Short mmCIF file of C-alpha atoms (C1' of nucleotides) in Angstrom, two decimals:
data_model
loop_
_atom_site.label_atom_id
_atom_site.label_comp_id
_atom_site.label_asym_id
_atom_site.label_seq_id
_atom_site.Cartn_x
_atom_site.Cartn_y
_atom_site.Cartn_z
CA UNK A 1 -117.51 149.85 95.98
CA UNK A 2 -117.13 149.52 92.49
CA UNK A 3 -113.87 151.72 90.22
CA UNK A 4 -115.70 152.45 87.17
CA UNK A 5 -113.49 151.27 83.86
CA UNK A 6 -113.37 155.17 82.57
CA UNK A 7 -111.42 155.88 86.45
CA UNK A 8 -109.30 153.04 85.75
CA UNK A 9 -108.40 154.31 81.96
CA UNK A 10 -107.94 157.61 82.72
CA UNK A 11 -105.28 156.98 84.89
CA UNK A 12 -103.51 154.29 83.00
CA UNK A 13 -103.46 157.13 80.34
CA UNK A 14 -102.06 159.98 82.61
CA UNK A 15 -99.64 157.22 83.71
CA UNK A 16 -98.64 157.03 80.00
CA UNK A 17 -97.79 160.69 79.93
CA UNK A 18 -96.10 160.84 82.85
CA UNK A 19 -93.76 158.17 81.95
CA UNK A 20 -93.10 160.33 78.39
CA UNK A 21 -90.04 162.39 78.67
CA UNK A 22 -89.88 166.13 78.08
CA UNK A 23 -92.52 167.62 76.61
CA UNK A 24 -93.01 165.24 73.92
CA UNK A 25 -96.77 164.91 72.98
CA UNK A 26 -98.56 161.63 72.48
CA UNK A 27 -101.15 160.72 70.24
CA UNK A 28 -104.47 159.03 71.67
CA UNK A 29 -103.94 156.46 69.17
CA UNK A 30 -100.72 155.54 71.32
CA UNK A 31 -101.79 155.67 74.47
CA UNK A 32 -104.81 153.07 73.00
CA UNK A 33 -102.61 151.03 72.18
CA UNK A 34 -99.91 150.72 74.55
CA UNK A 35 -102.09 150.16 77.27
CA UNK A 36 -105.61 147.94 75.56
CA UNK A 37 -107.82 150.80 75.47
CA UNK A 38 -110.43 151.41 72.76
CA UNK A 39 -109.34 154.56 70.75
CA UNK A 40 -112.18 156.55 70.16
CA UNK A 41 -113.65 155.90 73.87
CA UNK A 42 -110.02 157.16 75.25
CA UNK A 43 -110.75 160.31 73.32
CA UNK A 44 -113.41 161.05 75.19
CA UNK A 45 -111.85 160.62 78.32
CA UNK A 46 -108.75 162.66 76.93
CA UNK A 47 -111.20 165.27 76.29
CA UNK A 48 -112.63 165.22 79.88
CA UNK A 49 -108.70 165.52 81.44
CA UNK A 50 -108.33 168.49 79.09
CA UNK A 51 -111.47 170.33 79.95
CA UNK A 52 -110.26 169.20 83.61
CA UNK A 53 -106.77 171.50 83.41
CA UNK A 54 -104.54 168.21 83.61
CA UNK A 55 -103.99 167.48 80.04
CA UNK A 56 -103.00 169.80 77.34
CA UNK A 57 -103.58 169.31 73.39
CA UNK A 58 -102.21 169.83 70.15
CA UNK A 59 -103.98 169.21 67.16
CA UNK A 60 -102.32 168.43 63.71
CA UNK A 61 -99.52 166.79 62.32
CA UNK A 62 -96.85 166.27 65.38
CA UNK A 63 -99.57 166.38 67.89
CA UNK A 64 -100.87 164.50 70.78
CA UNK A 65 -101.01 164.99 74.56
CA UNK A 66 -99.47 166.12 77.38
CA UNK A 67 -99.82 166.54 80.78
CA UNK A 68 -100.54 169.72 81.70
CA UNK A 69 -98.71 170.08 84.80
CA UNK A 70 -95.71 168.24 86.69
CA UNK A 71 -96.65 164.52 87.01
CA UNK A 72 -95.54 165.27 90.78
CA UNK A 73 -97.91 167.67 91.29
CA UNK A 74 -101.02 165.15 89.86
CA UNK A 75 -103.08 163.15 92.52
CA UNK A 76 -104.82 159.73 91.25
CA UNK A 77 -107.64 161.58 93.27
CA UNK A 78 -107.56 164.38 90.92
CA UNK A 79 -107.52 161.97 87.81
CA UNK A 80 -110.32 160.10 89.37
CA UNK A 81 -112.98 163.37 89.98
CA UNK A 82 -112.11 164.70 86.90
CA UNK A 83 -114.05 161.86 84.74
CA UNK A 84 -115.80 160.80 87.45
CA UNK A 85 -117.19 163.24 90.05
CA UNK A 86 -117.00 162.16 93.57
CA UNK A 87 -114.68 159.78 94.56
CA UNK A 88 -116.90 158.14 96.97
CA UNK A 89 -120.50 158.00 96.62
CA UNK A 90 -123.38 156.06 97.80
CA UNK A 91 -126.21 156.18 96.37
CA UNK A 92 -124.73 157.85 93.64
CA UNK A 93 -125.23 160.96 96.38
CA UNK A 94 -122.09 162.25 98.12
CA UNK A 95 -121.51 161.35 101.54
CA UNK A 96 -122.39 164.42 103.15
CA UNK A 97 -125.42 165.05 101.50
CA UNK A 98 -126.85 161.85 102.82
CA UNK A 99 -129.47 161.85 105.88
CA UNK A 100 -130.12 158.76 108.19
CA UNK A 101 -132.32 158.36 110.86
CA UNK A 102 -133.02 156.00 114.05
CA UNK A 103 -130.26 153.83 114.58
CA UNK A 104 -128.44 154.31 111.04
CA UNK A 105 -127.79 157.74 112.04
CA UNK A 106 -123.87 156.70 112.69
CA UNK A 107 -123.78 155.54 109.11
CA UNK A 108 -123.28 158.75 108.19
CA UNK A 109 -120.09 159.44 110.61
CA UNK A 110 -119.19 155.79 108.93
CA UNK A 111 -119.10 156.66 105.36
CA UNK A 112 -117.60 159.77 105.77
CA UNK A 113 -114.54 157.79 107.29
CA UNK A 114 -114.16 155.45 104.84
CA UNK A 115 -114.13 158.62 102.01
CA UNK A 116 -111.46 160.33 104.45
CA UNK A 117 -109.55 157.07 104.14
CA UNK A 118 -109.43 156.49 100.61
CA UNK A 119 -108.95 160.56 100.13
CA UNK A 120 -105.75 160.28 102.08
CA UNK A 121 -104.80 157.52 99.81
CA UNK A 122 -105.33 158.60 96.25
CA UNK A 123 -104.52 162.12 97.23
CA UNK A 124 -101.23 161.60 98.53
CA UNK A 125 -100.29 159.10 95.57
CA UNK A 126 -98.97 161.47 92.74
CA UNK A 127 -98.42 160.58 88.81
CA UNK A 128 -95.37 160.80 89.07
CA UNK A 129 -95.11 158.01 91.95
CA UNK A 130 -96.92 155.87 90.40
CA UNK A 131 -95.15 155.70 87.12
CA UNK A 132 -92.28 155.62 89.06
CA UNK A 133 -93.10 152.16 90.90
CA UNK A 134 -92.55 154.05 93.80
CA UNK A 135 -95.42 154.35 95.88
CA UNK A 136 -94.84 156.19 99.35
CA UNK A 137 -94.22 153.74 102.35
CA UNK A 138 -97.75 153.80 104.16
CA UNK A 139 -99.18 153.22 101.46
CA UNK A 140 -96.49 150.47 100.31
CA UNK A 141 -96.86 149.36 103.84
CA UNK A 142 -100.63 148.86 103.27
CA UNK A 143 -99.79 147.02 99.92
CA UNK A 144 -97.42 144.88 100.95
CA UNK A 145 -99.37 142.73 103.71
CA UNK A 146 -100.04 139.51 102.28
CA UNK A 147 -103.29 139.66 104.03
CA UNK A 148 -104.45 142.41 101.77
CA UNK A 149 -104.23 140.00 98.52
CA UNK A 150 -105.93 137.33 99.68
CA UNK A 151 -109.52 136.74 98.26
CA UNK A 152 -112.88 137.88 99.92
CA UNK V 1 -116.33 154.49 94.09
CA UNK V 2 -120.08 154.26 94.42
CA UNK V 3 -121.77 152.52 97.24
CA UNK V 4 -124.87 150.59 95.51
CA UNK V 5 -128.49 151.49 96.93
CA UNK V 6 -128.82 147.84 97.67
CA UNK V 7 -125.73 148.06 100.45
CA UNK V 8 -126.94 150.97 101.41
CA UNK V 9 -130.18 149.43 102.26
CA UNK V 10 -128.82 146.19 103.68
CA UNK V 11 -126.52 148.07 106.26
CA UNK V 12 -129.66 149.94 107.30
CA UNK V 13 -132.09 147.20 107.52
CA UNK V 14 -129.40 145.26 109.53
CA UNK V 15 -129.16 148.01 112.05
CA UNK V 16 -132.72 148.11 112.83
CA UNK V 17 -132.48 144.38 113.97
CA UNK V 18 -129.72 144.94 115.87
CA UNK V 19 -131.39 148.13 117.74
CA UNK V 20 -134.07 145.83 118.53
CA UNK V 21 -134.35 144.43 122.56
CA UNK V 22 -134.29 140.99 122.53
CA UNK V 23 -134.57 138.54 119.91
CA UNK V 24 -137.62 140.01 118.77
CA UNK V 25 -138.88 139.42 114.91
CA UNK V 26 -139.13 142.57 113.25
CA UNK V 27 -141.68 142.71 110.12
CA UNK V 28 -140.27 143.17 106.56
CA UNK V 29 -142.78 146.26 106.47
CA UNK V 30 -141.81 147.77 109.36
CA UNK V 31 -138.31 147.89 108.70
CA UNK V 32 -139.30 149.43 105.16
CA UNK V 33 -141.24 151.87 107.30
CA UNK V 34 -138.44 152.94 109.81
CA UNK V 35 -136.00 153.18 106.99
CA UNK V 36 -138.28 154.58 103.62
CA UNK V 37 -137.04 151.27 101.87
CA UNK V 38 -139.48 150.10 99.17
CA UNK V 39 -141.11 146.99 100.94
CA UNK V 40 -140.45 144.36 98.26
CA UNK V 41 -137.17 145.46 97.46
CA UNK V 42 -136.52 145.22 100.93
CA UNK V 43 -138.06 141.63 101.09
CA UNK V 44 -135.26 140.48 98.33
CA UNK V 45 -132.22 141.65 100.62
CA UNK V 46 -133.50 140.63 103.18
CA UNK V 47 -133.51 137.09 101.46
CA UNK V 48 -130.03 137.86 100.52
CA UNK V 49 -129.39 138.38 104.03
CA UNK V 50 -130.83 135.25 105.29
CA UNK V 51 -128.89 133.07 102.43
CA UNK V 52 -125.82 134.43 103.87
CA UNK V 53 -126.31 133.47 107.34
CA UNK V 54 -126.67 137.07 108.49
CA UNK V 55 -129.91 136.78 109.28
CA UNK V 56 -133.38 134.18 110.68
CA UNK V 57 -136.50 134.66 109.75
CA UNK V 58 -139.99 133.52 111.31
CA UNK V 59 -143.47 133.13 109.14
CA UNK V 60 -146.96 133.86 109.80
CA UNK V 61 -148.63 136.10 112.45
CA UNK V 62 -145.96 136.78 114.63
CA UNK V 63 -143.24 136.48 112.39
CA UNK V 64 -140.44 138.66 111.04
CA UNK V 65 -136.68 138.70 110.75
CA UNK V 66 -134.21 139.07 113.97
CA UNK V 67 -130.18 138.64 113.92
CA UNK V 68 -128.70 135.37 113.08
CA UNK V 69 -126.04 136.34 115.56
CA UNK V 70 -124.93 138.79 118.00
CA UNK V 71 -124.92 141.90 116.93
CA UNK V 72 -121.58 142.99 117.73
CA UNK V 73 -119.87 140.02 116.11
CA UNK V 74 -121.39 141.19 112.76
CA UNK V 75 -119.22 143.49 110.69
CA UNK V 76 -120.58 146.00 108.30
CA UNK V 77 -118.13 144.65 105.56
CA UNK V 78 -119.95 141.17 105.68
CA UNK V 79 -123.46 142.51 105.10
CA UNK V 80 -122.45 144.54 102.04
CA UNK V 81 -120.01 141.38 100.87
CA UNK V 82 -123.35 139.45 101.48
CA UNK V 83 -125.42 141.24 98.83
CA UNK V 84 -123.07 143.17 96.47
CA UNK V 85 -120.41 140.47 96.37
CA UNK V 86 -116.70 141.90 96.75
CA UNK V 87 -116.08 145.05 98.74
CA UNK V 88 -113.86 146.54 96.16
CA UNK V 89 -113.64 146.23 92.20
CA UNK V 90 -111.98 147.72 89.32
CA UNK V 91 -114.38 147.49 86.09
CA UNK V 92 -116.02 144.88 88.05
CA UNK V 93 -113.04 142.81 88.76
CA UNK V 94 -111.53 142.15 91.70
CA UNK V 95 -107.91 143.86 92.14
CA UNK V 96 -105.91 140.50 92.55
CA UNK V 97 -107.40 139.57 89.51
CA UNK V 98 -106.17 142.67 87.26
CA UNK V 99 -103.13 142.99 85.49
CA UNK V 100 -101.57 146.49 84.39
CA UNK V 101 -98.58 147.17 81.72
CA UNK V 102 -95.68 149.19 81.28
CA UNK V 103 -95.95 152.89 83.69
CA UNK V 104 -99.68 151.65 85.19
CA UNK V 105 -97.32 148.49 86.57
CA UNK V 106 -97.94 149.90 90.57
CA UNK V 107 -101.24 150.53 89.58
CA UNK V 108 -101.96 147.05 91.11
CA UNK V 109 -100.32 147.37 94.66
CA UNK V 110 -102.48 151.06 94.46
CA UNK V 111 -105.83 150.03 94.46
CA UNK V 112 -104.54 146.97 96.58
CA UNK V 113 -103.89 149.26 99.34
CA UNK V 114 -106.96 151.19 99.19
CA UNK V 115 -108.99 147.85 99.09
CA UNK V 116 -107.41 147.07 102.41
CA UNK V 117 -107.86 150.14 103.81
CA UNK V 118 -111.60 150.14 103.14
CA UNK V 119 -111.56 146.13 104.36
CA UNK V 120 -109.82 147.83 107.72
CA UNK V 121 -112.92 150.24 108.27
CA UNK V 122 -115.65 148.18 107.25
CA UNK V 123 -114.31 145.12 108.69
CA UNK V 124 -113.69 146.46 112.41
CA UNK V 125 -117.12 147.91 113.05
CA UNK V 126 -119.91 146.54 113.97
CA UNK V 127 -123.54 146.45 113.53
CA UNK V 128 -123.47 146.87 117.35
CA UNK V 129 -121.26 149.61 117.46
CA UNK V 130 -122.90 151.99 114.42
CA UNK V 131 -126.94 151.31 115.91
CA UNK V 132 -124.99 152.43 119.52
CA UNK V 133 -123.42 155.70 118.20
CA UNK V 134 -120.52 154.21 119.16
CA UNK V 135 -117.87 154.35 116.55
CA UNK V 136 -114.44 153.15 117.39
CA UNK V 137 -111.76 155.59 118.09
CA UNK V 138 -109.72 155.50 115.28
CA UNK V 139 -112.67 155.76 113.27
CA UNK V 140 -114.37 158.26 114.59
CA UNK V 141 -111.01 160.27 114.18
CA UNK V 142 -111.18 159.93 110.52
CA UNK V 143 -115.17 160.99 110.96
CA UNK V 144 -114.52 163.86 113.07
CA UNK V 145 -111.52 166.07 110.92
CA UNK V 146 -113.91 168.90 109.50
CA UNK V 147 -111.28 168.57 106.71
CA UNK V 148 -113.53 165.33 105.82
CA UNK V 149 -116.80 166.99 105.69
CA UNK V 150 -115.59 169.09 103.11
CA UNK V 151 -117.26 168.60 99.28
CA UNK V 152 -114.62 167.39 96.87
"C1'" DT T 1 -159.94 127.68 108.90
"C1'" DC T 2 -158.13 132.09 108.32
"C1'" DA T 3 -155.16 136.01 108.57
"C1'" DT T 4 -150.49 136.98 108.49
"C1'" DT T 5 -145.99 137.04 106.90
"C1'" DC T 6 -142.19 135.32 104.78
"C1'" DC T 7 -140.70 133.18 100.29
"C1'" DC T 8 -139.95 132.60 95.36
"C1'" DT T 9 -139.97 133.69 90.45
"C1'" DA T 10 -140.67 136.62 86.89
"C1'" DT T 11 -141.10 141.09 84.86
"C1'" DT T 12 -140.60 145.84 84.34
"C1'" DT T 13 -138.52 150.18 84.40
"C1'" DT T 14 -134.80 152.99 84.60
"C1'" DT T 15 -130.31 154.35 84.57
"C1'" DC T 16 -125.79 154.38 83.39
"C1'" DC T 17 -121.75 152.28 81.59
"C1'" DA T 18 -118.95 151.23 77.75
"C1'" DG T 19 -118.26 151.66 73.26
"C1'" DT T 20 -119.22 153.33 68.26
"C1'" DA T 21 -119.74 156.52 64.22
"C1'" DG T 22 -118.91 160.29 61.42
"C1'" DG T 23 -117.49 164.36 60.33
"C1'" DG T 24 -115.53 169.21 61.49
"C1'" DA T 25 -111.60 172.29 63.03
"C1'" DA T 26 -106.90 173.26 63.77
"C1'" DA T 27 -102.07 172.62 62.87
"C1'" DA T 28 -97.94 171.10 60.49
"C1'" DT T 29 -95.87 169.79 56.25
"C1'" DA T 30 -94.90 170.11 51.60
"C1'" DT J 1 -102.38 176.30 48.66
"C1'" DA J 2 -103.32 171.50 49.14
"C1'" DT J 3 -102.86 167.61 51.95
"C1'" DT J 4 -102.26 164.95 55.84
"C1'" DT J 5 -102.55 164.39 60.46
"C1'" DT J 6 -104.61 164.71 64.71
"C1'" DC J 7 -107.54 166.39 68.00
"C1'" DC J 8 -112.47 167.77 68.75
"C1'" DC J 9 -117.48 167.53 69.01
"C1'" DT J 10 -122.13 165.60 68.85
"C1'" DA J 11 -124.93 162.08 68.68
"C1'" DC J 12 -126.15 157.47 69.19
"C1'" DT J 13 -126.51 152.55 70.43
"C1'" DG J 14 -126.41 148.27 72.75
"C1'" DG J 15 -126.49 146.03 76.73
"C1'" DA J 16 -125.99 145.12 81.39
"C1'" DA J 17 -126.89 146.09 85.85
"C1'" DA J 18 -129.48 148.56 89.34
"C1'" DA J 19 -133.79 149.54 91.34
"C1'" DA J 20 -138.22 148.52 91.86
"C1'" DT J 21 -142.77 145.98 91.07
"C1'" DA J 22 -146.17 142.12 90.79
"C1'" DG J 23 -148.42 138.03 92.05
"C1'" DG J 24 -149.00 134.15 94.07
"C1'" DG J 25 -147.28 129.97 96.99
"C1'" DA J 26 -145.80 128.03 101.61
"C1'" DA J 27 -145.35 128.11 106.37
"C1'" DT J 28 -147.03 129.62 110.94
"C1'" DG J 29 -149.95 131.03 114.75
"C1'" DA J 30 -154.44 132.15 116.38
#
DNA sequence: TCATTCCCTATTTTTCCAGTAGGGAAAATA
DNA sequence: TATTTTCCCTACTGGAAAAATAGGGAATGA
């Protein structure tokens, strides 16, 4: 299960305008820089947030981005389908629209668990937490287990 | 997150051996068959599988491929980590490995927790359990909220 | 010996990811 | 109005990885 480099910028951008205070706007070029992303393919992604209602624009000389809505009220999940689609595919086909037969018919059931899971996760986690450093405590819990960092 | 075809495949192929009475060899083809798997494609997991341990395999007439081990002391988690490498990665990198500046800081512990979530799933069933219909509890919990079924 | 089946290597085909390029449109500033 | 700034749009490219194919070699049982 792979996080595709575009999820992973898009929210390290949002993060960046969360963390901006007020209304201020900030210009891709920013963003690029402050956290090692390659301007003109952050753009892109920029542009997908906007067309996605999270982001709002202003063009010319002061302006830049901003989110378009309370960094509380953001999901990662949210972040994630916007420049992504599904959250969890396989197949590159959404759970659900899978079909198994003979004994892999409980991989279905399966998968669909494992999307629950990861739903609960990344769309309980807002923006604003995040940017914060303060990640709620199951999921801090979760985090914290030194089990969880270890290798394979 | 995107489940590859080849783990797809794997868990699949893996279940039909371990619906199968007996330590009988089940053919390559047959599999392919049972599960609409392109044969030779097939053939190359199933090499994968073998590698890793996961699997024996028999030659000529009445040969095939059967269970290295018992079926219910094989977790789902180890065939995919068998042919797709790490469970869970960010751009290809595995979390531990990342490392995430200024507001994306708790992006780390984030997709820590949701590797260890997945890890918890994956890990805890079985090939036994999924070709039985017999999903653990907790699991099938997740699986059986209608909430989960639903598309985004 | 012969049919069967796994086994190995190489090659192809396709798809998608990640990144690049260049210019056009809007807005502020002067 | 002219100029600068910045977002905005379309196209495109390179490359890697995913998915699948091809062909023959090596073991095994009959």
């Amino acid at each position: 299960m792979r996080i595709s480099a575009k999820a992973d910028y898009a929210v390290r951008a949002a993060l960046e305008l969360a963390a901006t205070e007020g209304d201020a706007s900030v210009k891709a070029e920013v963003i690029a820089a402050a956290q090692g992303i390659p301007h003109k393919f952050l753009e892109g992604i920029l542009g997908d947030l906007r067309r996605g209602g999270l982001v709002a624009s202003q063009r010319g000389g002061k302006g830049g981005y901003r989110l378009a809505r309370p960094a509380d009220t953001i999901s990662i999940a949210e972040v994630i389908r916007v420049v992504d689609g599904p959250l969890v595919s396989v197949r590159g086909v959404r759970p659900p629209a899978l079909s198994y037969r003979g004994p892999a018919e409980s991989l279905l059931p399966l998968w669909i668990a494992v999307r629950a899971n990861v739903r609960k996760i990344l769309g309980e986690v807002t923006l604003a937490e995040v940017a914060a450093a303060k990640l709620p405590g199951d999921v801090l819990g979760l985090a914290e287990d030194p089990e969880a960092w270890t290798n394979p």
